GROMACS .gro file of N, CA and C in nm:
model
  351
    1MET      N    1   2.071  -1.198   0.048
    1MET     CA    2   2.016  -1.228  -0.084
    1MET      C    3   1.864  -1.212  -0.078
    2PRO      N    4   1.808  -1.136  -0.172
    2PRO     CA    5   1.664  -1.111  -0.168
    2PRO      C    6   1.582  -1.238  -0.195
    3MET      N    7   1.467  -1.240  -0.139
    3MET     CA    8   1.371  -1.348  -0.162
    3MET      C    9   1.331  -1.345  -0.309
    4GLU      N   10   1.315  -1.461  -0.369
    4GLU     CA   11   1.270  -1.467  -0.508
    4GLU      C   12   1.123  -1.507  -0.511
    5MET      N   13   1.045  -1.432  -0.592
    5MET     CA   14   0.904  -1.461  -0.606
    5MET      C   15   0.858  -1.399  -0.737
    6ASP      N   16   0.786  -1.476  -0.817
    6ASP     CA   17   0.741  -1.423  -0.945
    6ASP      C   18   0.629  -1.321  -0.922
    7ALA      N   19   0.607  -1.240  -1.024
    7ALA     CA   20   0.511  -1.130  -1.014
    7ALA      C   21   0.369  -1.180  -0.986
    8ASP      N   22   0.330  -1.292  -1.044
    8ASP     CA   23   0.194  -1.344  -1.024
    8ASP      C   24   0.171  -1.386  -0.878
    9THR      N   25   0.269  -1.449  -0.818
    9THR     CA   26   0.257  -1.491  -0.679
    9THR      C   27   0.251  -1.370  -0.587
   10PHE      N   28   0.337  -1.273  -0.615
   10PHE     CA   29   0.336  -1.150  -0.535
   10PHE      C   30   0.200  -1.080  -0.547
   11GLU      N   31   0.149  -1.072  -0.667
   11GLU     CA   32   0.018  -1.011  -0.688
   11GLU      C   33  -0.091  -1.084  -0.610
   12ALA      N   34  -0.083  -1.215  -0.606
   12ALA     CA   35  -0.180  -1.293  -0.529
   12ALA      C   36  -0.173  -1.257  -0.381
   13HIS      N   37  -0.053  -1.233  -0.329
   13HIS     CA   38  -0.039  -1.194  -0.189
   13HIS      C   39  -0.099  -1.055  -0.165
   14VAL      N   40  -0.083  -0.966  -0.261
   14VAL     CA   41  -0.144  -0.833  -0.248
   14VAL      C   42  -0.297  -0.846  -0.251
   15ARG      N   43  -0.349  -0.928  -0.341
   15ARG     CA   44  -0.495  -0.951  -0.346
   15ARG      C   45  -0.545  -1.008  -0.213
   16ASP      N   46  -0.472  -1.104  -0.158
   16ASP     CA   47  -0.511  -1.163  -0.029
   16ASP      C   48  -0.511  -1.057   0.082
   17ALA      N   49  -0.410  -0.970   0.080
   17ALA     CA   50  -0.404  -0.864   0.180
   17ALA      C   51  -0.523  -0.769   0.165
   18LEU      N   52  -0.559  -0.737   0.043
   18LEU     CA   53  -0.675  -0.651   0.020
   18LEU      C   54  -0.804  -0.720   0.062
   19ASP      N   55  -0.813  -0.849   0.037
   19ASP     CA   56  -0.932  -0.925   0.078
   19ASP      C   57  -0.947  -0.928   0.230
   20ALA      N   58  -0.836  -0.915   0.302
   20ALA     CA   59  -0.840  -0.919   0.448
   20ALA      C   60  -0.882  -0.786   0.510
   21VAL      N   61  -0.880  -0.679   0.430
   21VAL     CA   62  -0.925  -0.549   0.480
   21VAL      C   63  -1.077  -0.555   0.495
   22PRO      N   64  -1.129  -0.512   0.609
   22PRO     CA   65  -1.274  -0.518   0.628
   22PRO      C   66  -1.352  -0.449   0.515
   23ASP      N   67  -1.462  -0.512   0.476
   23ASP     CA   68  -1.545  -0.457   0.368
   23ASP      C   69  -1.589  -0.314   0.397
   24GLU      N   70  -1.615  -0.285   0.524
   24GLU     CA   71  -1.660  -0.151   0.562
   24GLU      C   72  -1.557  -0.044   0.522
   25LEU      N   73  -1.429  -0.079   0.532
   25LEU     CA   74  -1.325   0.016   0.492
   25LEU      C   75  -1.308   0.018   0.341
   26MET      N   76  -1.308  -0.099   0.279
   26MET     CA   77  -1.290  -0.105   0.133
   26MET      C   78  -1.404  -0.032   0.062
   27ASP      N   79  -1.524  -0.038   0.119
   27ASP     CA   80  -1.638   0.031   0.058
   27ASP      C   81  -1.621   0.183   0.061
   28LEU      N   82  -1.540   0.232   0.154
   28LEU     CA   83  -1.514   0.375   0.165
   28LEU      C   84  -1.402   0.423   0.074
   29LEU      N   85  -1.329   0.331   0.018
   29LEU     CA   86  -1.216   0.364  -0.070
   29LEU      C   87  -1.273   0.403  -0.207
   30GLU      N   88  -1.282   0.532  -0.232
   30GLU     CA   89  -1.339   0.583  -0.356
   30GLU      C   90  -1.234   0.656  -0.437
   31ASN      N   91  -1.245   0.642  -0.567
   31ASN     CA   92  -1.156   0.710  -0.660
   31ASN      C   93  -1.010   0.681  -0.625
   32CYS      N   94  -0.981   0.555  -0.602
   32CYS     CA   95  -0.846   0.512  -0.566
   32CYS      C   96  -0.817   0.378  -0.633
   33ILE      N   97  -0.704   0.370  -0.700
   33ILE     CA   98  -0.663   0.244  -0.761
   33ILE      C   99  -0.543   0.189  -0.685
   34ILE      N  100  -0.528   0.058  -0.692
   34ILE     CA  101  -0.416  -0.008  -0.625
   34ILE      C  102  -0.337  -0.082  -0.732
   35VAL      N  103  -0.209  -0.051  -0.740
   35VAL     CA  104  -0.124  -0.110  -0.843
   35VAL      C  105   0.002  -0.168  -0.780
   36ILE      N  106   0.065  -0.256  -0.854
   36ILE     CA  107   0.192  -0.315  -0.813
   36ILE      C  108   0.296  -0.274  -0.916
   37GLU      N  109   0.407  -0.226  -0.868
   37GLU     CA  110   0.520  -0.195  -0.956
   37GLU      C  111   0.641  -0.271  -0.905
   38ASP      N  112   0.731  -0.304  -0.995
   38ASP     CA  113   0.850  -0.378  -0.955
   38ASP      C  114   0.941  -0.297  -0.864
   39ASP      N  115   0.970  -0.174  -0.904
   39ASP     CA  116   1.071  -0.096  -0.833
   39ASP      C  117   1.016   0.034  -0.780
   40ALA      N  118   1.070   0.075  -0.666
   40ALA     CA  119   1.036   0.203  -0.606
   40ALA      C  120   1.105   0.316  -0.683
   41PRO      N  121   1.064   0.439  -0.657
   41PRO     CA  122   1.131   0.552  -0.725
   41PRO      C  123   1.280   0.556  -0.694
   42ASP      N  124   1.357   0.608  -0.788
   42ASP     CA  125   1.502   0.616  -0.772
   42ASP      C  126   1.544   0.694  -0.647
   43ASP      N  127   1.463   0.793  -0.607
   43ASP     CA  128   1.501   0.874  -0.492
   43ASP      C  129   1.469   0.806  -0.357
   44ASP      N  130   1.400   0.691  -0.362
   44ASP     CA  131   1.369   0.616  -0.239
   44ASP      C  132   1.358   0.467  -0.273
   45PRO      N  133   1.469   0.405  -0.314
   45PRO     CA  134   1.464   0.269  -0.368
   45PRO      C  135   1.423   0.160  -0.269
   46GLU      N  136   1.420   0.190  -0.140
   46GLU     CA  137   1.381   0.090  -0.041
   46GLU      C  138   1.235   0.102   0.001
   47LEU      N  139   1.163   0.192  -0.064
   47LEU     CA  140   1.022   0.215  -0.032
   47LEU      C  141   0.938   0.091  -0.066
   48LEU      N  142   0.854   0.049   0.027
   48LEU     CA  143   0.771  -0.071   0.005
   48LEU      C  144   0.636  -0.037  -0.055
   49GLY      N  145   0.585   0.080  -0.023
   49GLY     CA  146   0.455   0.122  -0.075
   49GLY      C  147   0.446   0.273  -0.075
   50LEU      N  148   0.345   0.323  -0.148
   50LEU     CA  149   0.330   0.468  -0.161
   50LEU      C  150   0.184   0.500  -0.185
   51TYR      N  151   0.135   0.601  -0.115
   51TYR     CA  152   0.002   0.655  -0.142
   51TYR      C  153   0.021   0.788  -0.212
   52GLU      N  154  -0.039   0.804  -0.329
   52GLU     CA  155  -0.036   0.930  -0.403
   52GLU      C  156  -0.179   0.979  -0.417
   53GLY      N  157  -0.206   1.093  -0.359
   53GLY     CA  158  -0.340   1.148  -0.371
   53GLY      C  159  -0.373   1.245  -0.260
   54VAL      N  160  -0.502   1.267  -0.243
   54VAL     CA  161  -0.552   1.358  -0.140
   54VAL      C  162  -0.628   1.274  -0.039
   55PRO      N  163  -0.578   1.265   0.084
   55PRO     CA  164  -0.650   1.187   0.186
   55PRO      C  165  -0.792   1.240   0.204
   56ILE      N  166  -0.883   1.152   0.239
   56ILE     CA  167  -1.023   1.195   0.251
   56ILE      C  168  -1.040   1.300   0.361
   57THR      N  169  -0.950   1.304   0.457
   57THR     CA  170  -0.958   1.405   0.562
   57THR      C  171  -0.924   1.545   0.512
   58GLU      N  172  -0.866   1.554   0.391
   58GLU     CA  173  -0.828   1.683   0.334
   58GLU      C  174  -0.915   1.722   0.215
   59ARG      N  175  -1.011   1.639   0.181
   59ARG     CA  176  -1.097   1.669   0.067
   59ARG      C  177  -1.208   1.764   0.110
   60ASP      N  178  -1.247   1.848   0.016
   60ASP     CA  179  -1.352   1.945   0.043
   60ASP      C  180  -1.439   1.954  -0.082
   61SER      N  181  -1.518   2.055  -0.093
   61SER     CA  182  -1.608   2.068  -0.207
   61SER      C  183  -1.533   2.082  -0.339
   62TRP      N  184  -1.408   2.124  -0.333
   62TRP     CA  185  -1.328   2.139  -0.455
   62TRP      C  186  -1.288   2.003  -0.514
   63TYR      N  187  -1.297   1.898  -0.434
   63TYR     CA  188  -1.250   1.767  -0.478
   63TYR      C  189  -1.354   1.703  -0.570
   64GLY      N  190  -1.323   1.700  -0.696
   64GLY     CA  191  -1.410   1.637  -0.794
   64GLY      C  192  -1.345   1.644  -0.930
   65GLY      N  193  -1.378   1.551  -1.015
   65GLY     CA  194  -1.322   1.550  -1.149
   65GLY      C  195  -1.172   1.532  -1.153
   66VAL      N  196  -1.116   1.465  -1.053
   66VAL     CA  197  -0.972   1.446  -1.046
   66VAL      C  198  -0.938   1.302  -1.082
   67LEU      N  199  -0.815   1.282  -1.122
   67LEU     CA  200  -0.768   1.146  -1.147
   67LEU      C  201  -0.770   1.067  -1.018
   68PRO      N  202  -0.782   0.936  -1.028
   68PRO     CA  203  -0.786   0.854  -0.906
   68PRO      C  204  -0.656   0.866  -0.825
   69ASP      N  205  -0.672   0.857  -0.693
   69ASP     CA  206  -0.556   0.840  -0.607
   69ASP      C  207  -0.495   0.704  -0.640
   70ARG      N  208  -0.369   0.686  -0.601
   70ARG     CA  209  -0.302   0.558  -0.628
   70ARG      C  210  -0.235   0.508  -0.502
   71ILE      N  211  -0.253   0.379  -0.480
   71ILE     CA  212  -0.174   0.307  -0.381
   71ILE      C  213  -0.084   0.214  -0.461
   72ILE      N  214   0.046   0.228  -0.440
   72ILE     CA  215   0.143   0.148  -0.514
   72ILE      C  216   0.216   0.058  -0.416
   73ILE      N  217   0.223  -0.070  -0.449
   73ILE     CA  218   0.299  -0.167  -0.370
   73ILE      C  219   0.420  -0.206  -0.456
   74PHE      N  220   0.540  -0.194  -0.399
   74PHE     CA  221   0.662  -0.220  -0.474
   74PHE      C  222   0.714  -0.361  -0.443
   75ARG      N  223   0.724  -0.441  -0.547
   75ARG     CA  224   0.761  -0.582  -0.531
   75ARG      C  225   0.907  -0.603  -0.494
   76ASN      N  226   1.000  -0.549  -0.570
   76ASN     CA  227   1.142  -0.579  -0.547
   76ASN      C  228   1.194  -0.530  -0.412
   77PRO      N  229   1.160  -0.409  -0.367
   77PRO     CA  230   1.205  -0.369  -0.232
   77PRO      C  231   1.147  -0.458  -0.122
   78THR      N  232   1.023  -0.503  -0.141
   78THR     CA  233   0.963  -0.593  -0.043
   78THR      C  234   1.039  -0.724  -0.038
   79LEU      N  235   1.066  -0.780  -0.154
   79LEU     CA  236   1.138  -0.907  -0.160
   79LEU      C  237   1.279  -0.893  -0.103
   80ALA      N  238   1.339  -0.775  -0.120
   80ALA     CA  239   1.476  -0.753  -0.075
   80ALA      C  240   1.490  -0.761   0.078
   81ILE      N  241   1.382  -0.734   0.151
   81ILE     CA  242   1.393  -0.737   0.297
   81ILE      C  243   1.336  -0.865   0.357
   82CYS      N  244   1.293  -0.957   0.272
   82CYS     CA  245   1.229  -1.079   0.322
   82CYS      C  246   1.318  -1.201   0.299
   83ASP      N  247   1.310  -1.294   0.394
   83ASP     CA  248   1.386  -1.418   0.383
   83ASP      C  249   1.300  -1.536   0.340
   84THR      N  250   1.170  -1.528   0.368
   84THR     CA  251   1.080  -1.639   0.338
   84THR      C  252   0.951  -1.587   0.276
   85ALA      N  253   0.874  -1.679   0.220
   85ALA     CA  254   0.744  -1.642   0.164
   85ALA      C  255   0.652  -1.588   0.273
   86ASP      N  256   0.661  -1.644   0.393
   86ASP     CA  257   0.580  -1.594   0.504
   86ASP      C  258   0.616  -1.450   0.538
   87ASP      N  259   0.745  -1.417   0.530
   87ASP     CA  260   0.788  -1.278   0.551
   87ASP      C  261   0.724  -1.186   0.448
   88VAL      N  262   0.719  -1.232   0.324
   88VAL     CA  263   0.658  -1.151   0.218
   88VAL      C  264   0.511  -1.126   0.249
   89VAL      N  265   0.440  -1.230   0.287
   89VAL     CA  266   0.299  -1.216   0.321
   89VAL      C  267   0.282  -1.113   0.433
   90ASP      N  268   0.363  -1.123   0.537
   90ASP     CA  269   0.354  -1.029   0.648
   90ASP      C  270   0.382  -0.886   0.603
   91GLU      N  271   0.488  -0.866   0.527
   91GLU     CA  272   0.523  -0.731   0.481
   91GLU      C  273   0.417  -0.674   0.388
   92VAL      N  274   0.365  -0.756   0.299
   92VAL     CA  275   0.260  -0.710   0.208
   92VAL      C  276   0.136  -0.669   0.288
   93ASN      N  277   0.098  -0.749   0.386
   93ASN     CA  278  -0.019  -0.715   0.468
   93ASN      C  279   0.002  -0.581   0.539
   94ILE      N  280   0.118  -0.564   0.598
   94ILE     CA  281   0.148  -0.439   0.668
   94ILE      C  282   0.148  -0.321   0.571
   95THR      N  283   0.211  -0.338   0.456
   95THR     CA  284   0.222  -0.230   0.359
   95THR      C  285   0.086  -0.191   0.303
   96VAL      N  286   0.003  -0.288   0.271
   96VAL     CA  287  -0.130  -0.259   0.218
   96VAL      C  288  -0.211  -0.179   0.321
   97VAL      N  289  -0.213  -0.224   0.444
   97VAL     CA  290  -0.287  -0.153   0.549
   97VAL      C  291  -0.229  -0.013   0.569
   98HIS      N  292  -0.096  -0.003   0.570
   98HIS     CA  293  -0.028   0.125   0.588
   98HIS      C  294  -0.071   0.226   0.481
   99GLU      N  295  -0.070   0.185   0.356
   99GLU     CA  296  -0.104   0.278   0.247
   99GLU      C  297  -0.252   0.312   0.245
  100ILE      N  298  -0.338   0.216   0.274
  100ILE     CA  299  -0.481   0.245   0.284
  100ILE      C  300  -0.505   0.344   0.398
  101ALA      N  301  -0.432   0.329   0.507
  101ALA     CA  302  -0.446   0.421   0.620
  101ALA      C  303  -0.410   0.564   0.579
  102HIS      N  304  -0.311   0.581   0.493
  102HIS     CA  305  -0.278   0.715   0.444
  102HIS      C  306  -0.397   0.775   0.368
  103TYR      N  307  -0.467   0.693   0.291
  103TYR     CA  308  -0.586   0.738   0.221
  103TYR      C  309  -0.686   0.797   0.321
  104PHE      N  310  -0.697   0.734   0.438
  104PHE     CA  311  -0.791   0.779   0.540
  104PHE      C  312  -0.733   0.888   0.630
  105GLY      N  313  -0.612   0.935   0.598
  105GLY     CA  314  -0.555   1.050   0.667
  105GLY      C  315  -0.465   1.020   0.784
  106LEU      N  316  -0.433   0.894   0.808
  106LEU     CA  317  -0.341   0.861   0.918
  106LEU      C  318  -0.198   0.888   0.874
  107ASP      N  319  -0.120   0.953   0.959
  107ASP     CA  320   0.019   0.982   0.925
  107ASP      C  321   0.111   0.871   0.976
  108ASP      N  322   0.237   0.879   0.939
  108ASP     CA  323   0.333   0.774   0.974
  108ASP      C  324   0.351   0.758   1.124
  109ASP      N  325   0.345   0.867   1.199
  109ASP     CA  326   0.360   0.857   1.344
  109ASP      C  327   0.247   0.773   1.405
  110ARG      N  328   0.125   0.800   1.363
  110ARG     CA  329   0.011   0.724   1.415
  110ARG      C  330   0.020   0.578   1.372
  111LEU      N  331   0.060   0.555   1.247
  111LEU     CA  332   0.075   0.418   1.198
  111LEU      C  333   0.183   0.344   1.275
  112HIS      N  334   0.289   0.413   1.310
  112HIS     CA  335   0.394   0.352   1.391
  112HIS      C  336   0.338   0.309   1.526
  113ASP      N  337   0.258   0.398   1.587
  113ASP     CA  338   0.196   0.366   1.715
  113ASP      C  339   0.108   0.242   1.706
  114LEU      N  340   0.044   0.223   1.590
  114LEU     CA  341  -0.046   0.110   1.568
  114LEU      C  342   0.026  -0.016   1.520
  115GLY      N  343   0.157  -0.004   1.491
  115GLY     CA  344   0.234  -0.119   1.446
  115GLY      C  345   0.236  -0.140   1.296
  116TYR      N  346   0.202  -0.037   1.219
  116TYR     CA  347   0.198  -0.049   1.074
  116TYR      C  348   0.300   0.041   1.006
  117ALA      N  349   0.409   0.067   1.071
  117ALA     CA  350   0.513   0.150   1.008
  117ALA      C  351   0.650   0.093   1.034
   0.00000   0.00000   0.00000
Protein backbone atom coordinates (compact mmCIF):
# COMPACT_ATOMS: atom_id res chain seq x y z
CA MET A 1 0.00 0.00 0.00
CA PRO A 2 1.48 3.35 -1.01
CA MET A 3 2.45 5.93 1.55
CA GLU A 4 -0.12 8.70 1.92
CA MET A 5 1.03 12.30 1.95
CA ASP A 6 -0.75 15.46 0.87
CA ALA A 7 0.67 17.60 -1.91
CA ASP A 8 1.70 20.46 0.41
CA THR A 9 3.77 18.18 2.65
CA PHE A 10 5.41 16.54 -0.35
CA GLU A 11 6.22 19.96 -1.79
CA ALA A 12 7.80 20.96 1.52
CA HIS A 13 10.07 17.89 1.30
CA VAL A 14 11.09 18.89 -2.23
CA ARG A 15 11.85 22.44 -1.02
CA ASP A 16 13.93 21.01 1.83
CA ALA A 17 15.85 18.82 -0.61
CA LEU A 18 16.54 21.84 -2.82
CA ASP A 19 17.65 23.86 0.20
CA ALA A 20 20.16 21.11 1.00
CA VAL A 21 21.85 21.44 -2.40
CA PRO A 22 24.96 23.59 -2.01
CA ASP A 23 24.44 27.22 -3.00
CA GLU A 24 27.42 26.98 -5.35
CA LEU A 25 25.53 24.43 -7.45
CA MET A 26 22.13 26.11 -7.22
CA ASP A 27 23.71 29.36 -8.40
CA LEU A 28 24.83 27.55 -11.56
CA LEU A 29 21.33 26.29 -12.32
CA GLU A 30 20.24 28.72 -15.04
CA ASN A 31 17.16 28.71 -17.21
CA CYS A 32 15.76 25.71 -15.34
CA ILE A 33 12.52 25.36 -13.43
CA ILE A 34 11.65 22.70 -10.88
CA VAL A 35 8.09 21.45 -10.72
CA ILE A 36 6.12 18.74 -8.96
CA GLU A 37 3.56 16.66 -10.78
CA ASP A 38 1.34 13.97 -9.32
CA ASP A 39 1.90 11.29 -11.93
CA ALA A 40 4.71 10.20 -14.20
CA PRO A 41 4.17 9.83 -17.95
CA ASP A 42 1.99 6.90 -19.03
CA ASP A 43 4.95 5.27 -20.80
CA ASP A 44 7.01 5.19 -17.55
CA PRO A 45 4.55 5.28 -14.63
CA GLU A 46 7.16 4.35 -12.00
CA LEU A 47 9.45 7.27 -12.85
CA LEU A 48 10.32 9.35 -9.77
CA GLY A 49 11.85 12.33 -11.54
CA LEU A 50 12.72 13.65 -14.97
CA TYR A 51 15.09 16.21 -16.43
CA GLU A 52 13.91 17.75 -19.70
CA GLY A 53 16.34 20.02 -21.44
CA VAL A 54 19.88 20.46 -22.68
CA PRO A 55 22.58 19.66 -20.12
CA ILE A 56 25.10 22.46 -19.69
CA THR A 57 27.81 20.13 -20.98
CA GLU A 58 26.02 20.08 -24.36
CA ARG A 59 25.25 23.78 -24.65
CA ASP A 60 27.12 25.90 -27.14
CA SER A 61 26.77 29.32 -28.72
CA TRP A 62 23.48 28.23 -30.28
CA TYR A 63 21.90 27.92 -26.83
CA GLY A 64 19.85 31.03 -26.24
CA GLY A 65 16.28 32.22 -26.38
CA VAL A 66 15.01 28.77 -25.43
CA LEU A 67 12.32 27.77 -23.00
CA PRO A 68 13.60 26.80 -19.56
CA ASP A 69 14.77 23.28 -18.87
CA ARG A 70 12.52 21.42 -16.44
CA ILE A 71 13.18 19.17 -13.52
CA ILE A 72 10.01 17.30 -12.61
CA ILE A 73 9.53 15.39 -9.37
CA PHE A 74 6.64 12.91 -9.45
CA ARG A 75 4.70 12.60 -6.19
CA ASN A 76 2.57 9.46 -6.62
CA PRO A 77 5.33 7.13 -7.90
CA THR A 78 7.55 8.30 -5.04
CA LEU A 79 4.86 7.63 -2.47
CA ALA A 80 4.17 4.23 -4.05
CA ILE A 81 7.65 2.95 -3.19
CA CYS A 82 7.82 4.40 0.32
CA ASP A 83 6.59 2.95 3.59
CA THR A 84 7.26 5.90 5.89
CA ALA A 85 7.62 9.67 5.79
CA ASP A 86 11.36 9.22 6.34
CA ASP A 87 11.48 7.03 3.22
CA VAL A 88 9.79 9.82 1.27
CA VAL A 89 12.36 12.35 2.49
CA ASP A 90 15.20 10.03 1.47
CA GLU A 91 13.74 9.31 -1.98
CA VAL A 92 12.97 12.98 -2.64
CA ASN A 93 16.53 13.95 -1.67
CA ILE A 94 18.00 11.32 -3.97
CA THR A 95 15.66 12.20 -6.84
CA VAL A 96 16.30 15.95 -6.59
CA VAL A 97 20.08 15.45 -6.63
CA HIS A 98 19.76 12.89 -9.45
CA GLU A 99 17.80 15.26 -11.71
CA ILE A 100 20.01 18.27 -10.96
CA ALA A 101 22.99 16.08 -11.83
CA HIS A 102 21.46 15.43 -15.26
CA TYR A 103 21.34 19.19 -15.77
CA PHE A 104 25.11 19.21 -15.16
CA GLY A 105 25.61 16.38 -17.67
CA LEU A 106 26.01 13.35 -15.41
CA ASP A 107 24.49 10.19 -16.88
CA ASP A 108 22.68 7.41 -15.05
CA ASP A 109 25.75 5.16 -14.94
CA ARG A 110 27.81 7.81 -13.16
CA LEU A 111 24.92 8.61 -10.82
CA HIS A 112 24.62 4.92 -9.98
CA ASP A 113 28.32 4.86 -9.12
CA LEU A 114 27.74 7.85 -6.80
CA GLY A 115 24.67 6.26 -5.16
CA TYR A 116 22.04 8.50 -6.75
CA ALA A 117 20.37 6.08 -9.12
